[in-house]
């Protein structure tokens, strides 16, 4: 599959070079003189037309093959928005941290982060345990399937393993979801069918608990209840992504939504 992809890329490069050479002329002293690309130049228009036709032919040839068609669909992200959620029903694992006079820095500061979590060793151990257990269970199942030869590229075993990985990433939160999104565009690592599974992480990630969201709003705005600022606010988010979620609300003072 990868060799075929490289061959197709090489073919496109060769086609582009040929089109370029057709749109060029040799200068009197042996140099390369580019023919004007002005509108209406028959030579330029012909070269562009040839290149466009070559690209169309290449796409049609790829679409005619099932594996290549899957590759094209995966690269185009056709699976996005297919489901209401990437992993509906998956519980987001969170860790309650002890309140104190300090808070997490809003700007990346390694020393401040080390100080903050250094004062909360229980939260650190809990989080490490969550990651180790959740990823470990998936890893053991995947290793067992690999030992049985069930994880060949594009196989049902590989797709099932990646679907399980998607659920693991969703449950572990935003950082891991971002890792999954990065993997979803890596055909050099995953088969097209597996890429499609992870592309569900690019849209409609399951929301986290609204009580956590409302608590965050109260803390950020320095209020005891969201009704102090909003006359109306949806009890559940209208959209969710890897780093946050959206609520529809109306400001109490101005009536602006």
CSV table of C-alpha atoms in Angstrom, one decimal:
chain,number,residue,atom,x,y,z
A,1,UNK,CA,0.0,0.0,0.0
A,2,UNK,CA,2.7,2.4,1.0
A,3,UNK,CA,4.8,1.5,-2.1
A,4,UNK,CA,1.8,2.1,-4.3
A,5,UNK,CA,1.2,5.5,-2.7
A,6,UNK,CA,4.9,6.5,-3.3
A,7,UNK,CA,4.6,5.3,-6.9
A,8,UNK,CA,1.5,7.5,-7.4
A,9,UNK,CA,3.2,10.5,-5.8
A,10,UNK,CA,6.2,10.0,-8.2
A,11,UNK,CA,3.8,9.8,-11.1
A,12,UNK,CA,2.2,13.1,-10.2
A,13,UNK,CA,5.7,14.7,-9.8
A,14,UNK,CA,6.7,13.4,-13.2
A,15,UNK,CA,3.5,14.7,-14.7
A,16,UNK,CA,4.1,18.1,-13.1
A,17,UNK,CA,7.7,18.3,-14.5
A,18,UNK,CA,6.5,17.4,-17.9
A,19,UNK,CA,3.8,20.0,-17.8
A,20,UNK,CA,6.4,22.6,-16.7
A,21,UNK,CA,8.8,21.7,-19.5
A,22,UNK,CA,6.1,22.0,-22.0
A,23,UNK,CA,5.4,25.5,-20.8
A,24,UNK,CA,9.1,26.5,-21.0
A,25,UNK,CA,11.5,27.3,-23.9
A,26,UNK,CA,15.3,27.2,-24.2
A,27,UNK,CA,16.9,30.6,-24.1
A,28,UNK,CA,19.4,31.6,-26.8
A,29,UNK,CA,22.4,31.0,-24.5
A,30,UNK,CA,21.2,27.6,-23.4
A,31,UNK,CA,19.3,28.8,-20.3
A,32,UNK,CA,15.7,28.1,-19.5
A,33,UNK,CA,13.3,30.8,-20.4
A,34,UNK,CA,9.8,30.6,-19.0
A,35,UNK,CA,7.1,31.3,-21.4
A,36,UNK,CA,4.7,33.9,-20.2
A,37,UNK,CA,1.8,32.5,-18.2
A,38,UNK,CA,-0.5,35.3,-19.2
A,39,UNK,CA,-4.1,34.6,-19.7
A,40,UNK,CA,-4.8,33.4,-23.2
A,41,UNK,CA,-1.4,31.9,-23.8
A,42,UNK,CA,-2.3,28.7,-25.7
A,43,UNK,CA,0.9,26.9,-24.6
A,44,UNK,CA,0.4,27.7,-20.9
A,45,UNK,CA,-3.3,26.8,-21.1
A,46,UNK,CA,-2.5,23.5,-22.8
A,47,UNK,CA,0.1,22.5,-20.2
A,48,UNK,CA,-2.3,23.4,-17.3
A,49,UNK,CA,-5.1,21.4,-19.0
A,50,UNK,CA,-2.8,18.4,-19.5
A,51,UNK,CA,-1.7,18.5,-15.8
A,52,UNK,CA,-5.4,18.7,-14.6
A,53,UNK,CA,-6.3,15.8,-16.8
A,54,UNK,CA,-3.4,13.7,-15.5
A,55,UNK,CA,-4.5,14.4,-11.9
A,56,UNK,CA,-8.1,13.5,-12.7
A,57,UNK,CA,-7.0,10.3,-14.3
A,58,UNK,CA,-4.9,9.4,-11.3
A,59,UNK,CA,-7.8,10.0,-8.9
A,60,UNK,CA,-10.1,7.9,-11.0
A,61,UNK,CA,-7.5,5.1,-11.0
A,62,UNK,CA,-7.1,5.3,-7.3
A,63,UNK,CA,-10.9,5.3,-6.8
A,64,UNK,CA,-11.2,2.1,-8.9
A,65,UNK,CA,-9.2,0.1,-6.4
A,66,UNK,CA,-10.9,-0.6,-3.1
A,67,UNK,CA,-7.9,-0.1,-0.9
A,68,UNK,CA,-6.9,3.1,-2.7
A,69,UNK,CA,-10.5,4.3,-2.4
A,70,UNK,CA,-10.4,3.7,1.4
A,71,UNK,CA,-7.1,5.7,1.5
A,72,UNK,CA,-8.6,8.6,-0.3
A,73,UNK,CA,-11.7,8.6,1.9
A,74,UNK,CA,-9.6,8.5,5.0
A,75,UNK,CA,-7.4,11.4,3.9
A,76,UNK,CA,-10.5,13.4,3.1
A,77,UNK,CA,-11.9,12.8,6.6
A,78,UNK,CA,-15.2,11.4,5.2
A,79,UNK,CA,-15.9,9.7,8.5
A,80,UNK,CA,-16.2,13.1,10.4
A,81,UNK,CA,-19.8,13.7,11.5
A,82,UNK,CA,-20.9,10.2,10.8
A,83,UNK,CA,-21.7,9.6,14.4
A,84,UNK,CA,-23.3,11.7,17.1
A,85,UNK,CA,-20.2,11.1,19.3
A,86,UNK,CA,-16.9,9.5,18.9
A,87,UNK,CA,-17.5,7.3,21.9
A,88,UNK,CA,-20.9,7.8,23.2
A,89,UNK,CA,-21.3,6.6,26.8
A,90,UNK,CA,-17.6,6.7,27.5
A,91,UNK,CA,-16.9,8.2,30.9
A,92,UNK,CA,-14.3,10.9,31.1
A,93,UNK,CA,-11.9,10.1,33.9
A,94,UNK,CA,-11.1,13.2,36.0
A,95,UNK,CA,-9.1,13.8,39.2
A,96,UNK,CA,-10.4,16.1,41.9
A,97,UNK,CA,-7.5,18.2,43.2
A,98,UNK,CA,-7.2,19.7,46.7
A,99,UNK,CA,-8.1,23.3,46.8
A,100,UNK,CA,-5.5,25.8,48.1
A,101,UNK,CA,-4.4,29.4,47.8
A,102,UNK,CA,-2.6,28.6,44.5
A,103,UNK,CA,-4.0,27.7,41.2
A,104,UNK,CA,-2.9,26.2,37.9
A,105,UNK,CA,-1.0,28.8,35.8
A,106,UNK,CA,-2.8,30.0,32.7
A,107,UNK,CA,0.6,30.4,30.9
A,108,UNK,CA,2.9,27.4,30.5
A,109,UNK,CA,5.4,27.5,33.4
A,110,UNK,CA,7.2,24.3,34.2
A,111,UNK,CA,8.3,25.5,37.7
A,112,UNK,CA,4.8,26.6,38.6
A,113,UNK,CA,3.3,23.4,37.4
A,114,UNK,CA,5.9,21.3,39.4
A,115,UNK,CA,5.1,23.4,42.5
A,116,UNK,CA,1.4,23.0,42.1
A,117,UNK,CA,1.4,19.2,41.6
A,118,UNK,CA,4.2,18.7,44.0
A,119,UNK,CA,1.7,19.8,46.7
A,120,UNK,CA,-0.9,17.4,45.5
A,121,UNK,CA,0.9,14.0,45.3
A,122,UNK,CA,-2.4,12.1,45.7
A,123,UNK,CA,-3.9,13.6,42.6
A,124,UNK,CA,-0.7,12.8,40.6
A,125,UNK,CA,-0.7,9.1,41.8
A,126,UNK,CA,-4.4,8.8,41.0
A,127,UNK,CA,-3.9,10.2,37.5
A,128,UNK,CA,-0.9,8.0,36.8
A,129,UNK,CA,-3.0,5.0,38.0
A,130,UNK,CA,-5.9,5.9,35.7
A,131,UNK,CA,-3.6,6.2,32.6
A,132,UNK,CA,-1.7,3.0,33.5
A,133,UNK,CA,-4.7,0.8,34.1
A,134,UNK,CA,-6.8,2.2,31.2
A,135,UNK,CA,-4.0,2.0,28.6
A,136,UNK,CA,-2.7,-1.2,30.1
A,137,UNK,CA,-5.9,-3.2,29.6
A,138,UNK,CA,-6.1,-2.0,26.0
A,139,UNK,CA,-2.4,-2.8,25.5
A,140,UNK,CA,-2.7,-6.4,26.8
A,141,UNK,CA,-5.7,-7.1,24.6
A,142,UNK,CA,-3.9,-5.6,21.6
A,143,UNK,CA,-0.7,-7.6,22.3
A,144,UNK,CA,-2.7,-10.8,22.6
A,145,UNK,CA,-4.4,-10.1,19.2
A,146,UNK,CA,-1.0,-9.3,17.6
A,147,UNK,CA,0.4,-12.6,18.9
A,148,UNK,CA,-2.4,-14.4,17.1
A,149,UNK,CA,-1.7,-12.5,13.9
A,150,UNK,CA,-5.0,-10.6,13.9
A,151,UNK,CA,-3.5,-7.1,13.5
A,152,UNK,CA,-2.5,-7.1,9.8
A,153,UNK,CA,-3.0,-3.9,8.0
A,154,UNK,CA,-6.7,-3.2,7.2
A,155,UNK,CA,-7.9,-6.3,9.0
A,156,UNK,CA,-11.0,-6.4,11.3
A,157,UNK,CA,-8.6,-7.0,14.2
A,158,UNK,CA,-6.7,-3.8,13.5
A,159,UNK,CA,-9.9,-1.8,13.1
A,160,UNK,CA,-11.3,-3.2,16.4
A,161,UNK,CA,-8.0,-2.4,18.2
A,162,UNK,CA,-8.0,1.2,17.0
A,163,UNK,CA,-11.6,1.6,17.9
A,164,UNK,CA,-10.7,0.4,21.4
A,165,UNK,CA,-7.8,2.9,21.4
A,166,UNK,CA,-10.2,5.7,20.5
A,167,UNK,CA,-12.4,4.9,23.5
A,168,UNK,CA,-9.3,4.9,25.7
A,169,UNK,CA,-8.1,8.2,24.4
A,170,UNK,CA,-11.6,9.8,24.9
A,171,UNK,CA,-11.8,8.5,28.5
A,172,UNK,CA,-8.4,9.9,29.3
A,173,UNK,CA,-9.2,13.4,28.2
A,174,UNK,CA,-8.1,16.3,25.9
A,175,UNK,CA,-4.3,15.7,25.8
A,176,UNK,CA,-4.8,12.1,24.7
A,177,UNK,CA,-7.6,13.0,22.3
A,178,UNK,CA,-5.2,15.4,20.6
A,179,UNK,CA,-2.7,12.5,20.2
A,180,UNK,CA,-5.5,10.5,18.5
A,181,UNK,CA,-6.3,13.4,16.2
A,182,UNK,CA,-2.6,13.5,15.1
A,183,UNK,CA,-2.6,9.8,14.4
A,184,UNK,CA,-5.8,10.0,12.3
A,185,UNK,CA,-3.8,11.7,9.5
A,186,UNK,CA,-0.8,9.3,9.5
A,187,UNK,CA,-1.2,6.8,6.7
A,188,UNK,CA,2.4,5.8,7.2
A,189,UNK,CA,1.4,4.4,10.7
A,190,UNK,CA,-2.2,3.2,10.3
A,191,UNK,CA,-4.2,1.7,7.5
A,192,UNK,CA,-7.0,3.9,5.9
A,193,UNK,CA,-9.7,1.9,7.7
A,194,UNK,CA,-7.9,2.5,11.1
A,195,UNK,CA,-7.5,6.1,10.3
A,196,UNK,CA,-11.2,6.5,9.8
A,197,UNK,CA,-11.8,5.2,13.4
A,198,UNK,CA,-9.6,7.9,14.9
A,199,UNK,CA,-11.0,10.6,12.7
A,200,UNK,CA,-14.1,10.4,14.8
A,201,UNK,CA,-12.0,12.2,17.4
A,202,UNK,CA,-11.9,15.3,15.2
A,203,UNK,CA,-15.6,16.1,15.6
A,204,UNK,CA,-18.3,15.6,18.3
A,205,UNK,CA,-16.2,14.4,21.2
A,206,UNK,CA,-18.5,13.3,24.1
A,207,UNK,CA,-18.9,16.1,26.6
A,208,UNK,CA,-17.7,16.0,30.2
A,209,UNK,CA,-20.0,16.5,33.1
A,210,UNK,CA,-21.9,19.8,33.1
A,211,UNK,CA,-21.4,20.2,36.9
A,212,UNK,CA,-17.6,20.5,36.3
A,213,UNK,CA,-18.2,23.0,33.5
A,214,UNK,CA,-20.5,25.2,35.7
A,215,UNK,CA,-18.0,25.0,38.6
A,216,UNK,CA,-15.3,26.2,36.2
A,217,UNK,CA,-17.6,29.1,35.1
A,218,UNK,CA,-18.3,30.1,38.7
A,219,UNK,CA,-14.6,30.0,39.6
A,220,UNK,CA,-13.5,32.0,36.5
A,221,UNK,CA,-16.2,34.7,37.0
A,222,UNK,CA,-15.9,34.8,40.8
A,223,UNK,CA,-19.6,34.1,41.3
A,224,UNK,CA,-21.6,31.7,43.5
A,225,UNK,CA,-24.2,30.8,40.9
A,226,UNK,CA,-24.3,31.1,37.1
A,227,UNK,CA,-27.7,32.8,37.3
A,228,UNK,CA,-25.9,35.9,38.6
A,229,UNK,CA,-24.5,36.4,35.1
A,230,UNK,CA,-26.8,34.5,32.8
A,231,UNK,CA,-30.6,34.7,32.8
A,232,UNK,CA,-30.7,31.5,30.7
A,233,UNK,CA,-28.2,28.8,30.0
A,234,UNK,CA,-28.6,25.3,28.5
A,235,UNK,CA,-28.2,22.6,31.1
A,236,UNK,CA,-26.2,20.5,28.7
A,237,UNK,CA,-23.6,21.6,26.1
A,238,UNK,CA,-24.7,22.2,22.5
A,239,UNK,CA,-21.3,21.2,21.2
A,240,UNK,CA,-18.1,19.6,22.5
A,241,UNK,CA,-14.6,19.3,21.3
A,242,UNK,CA,-11.3,18.0,22.7
A,243,UNK,CA,-10.4,21.2,24.7
A,244,UNK,CA,-13.8,22.5,25.8
A,245,UNK,CA,-17.6,22.5,25.2
A,246,UNK,CA,-20.2,25.1,24.3
A,247,UNK,CA,-23.3,26.2,26.1
A,248,UNK,CA,-25.9,28.6,24.8
A,249,UNK,CA,-26.7,31.3,27.3
A,250,UNK,CA,-28.2,34.8,27.6
A,251,UNK,CA,-26.5,37.6,29.6
A,252,UNK,CA,-28.6,38.9,32.4
A,253,UNK,CA,-27.5,42.5,32.1
A,254,UNK,CA,-27.7,43.1,28.3
A,255,UNK,CA,-29.9,40.2,27.1
A,256,UNK,CA,-27.3,39.3,24.6
A,257,UNK,CA,-26.9,35.6,23.7
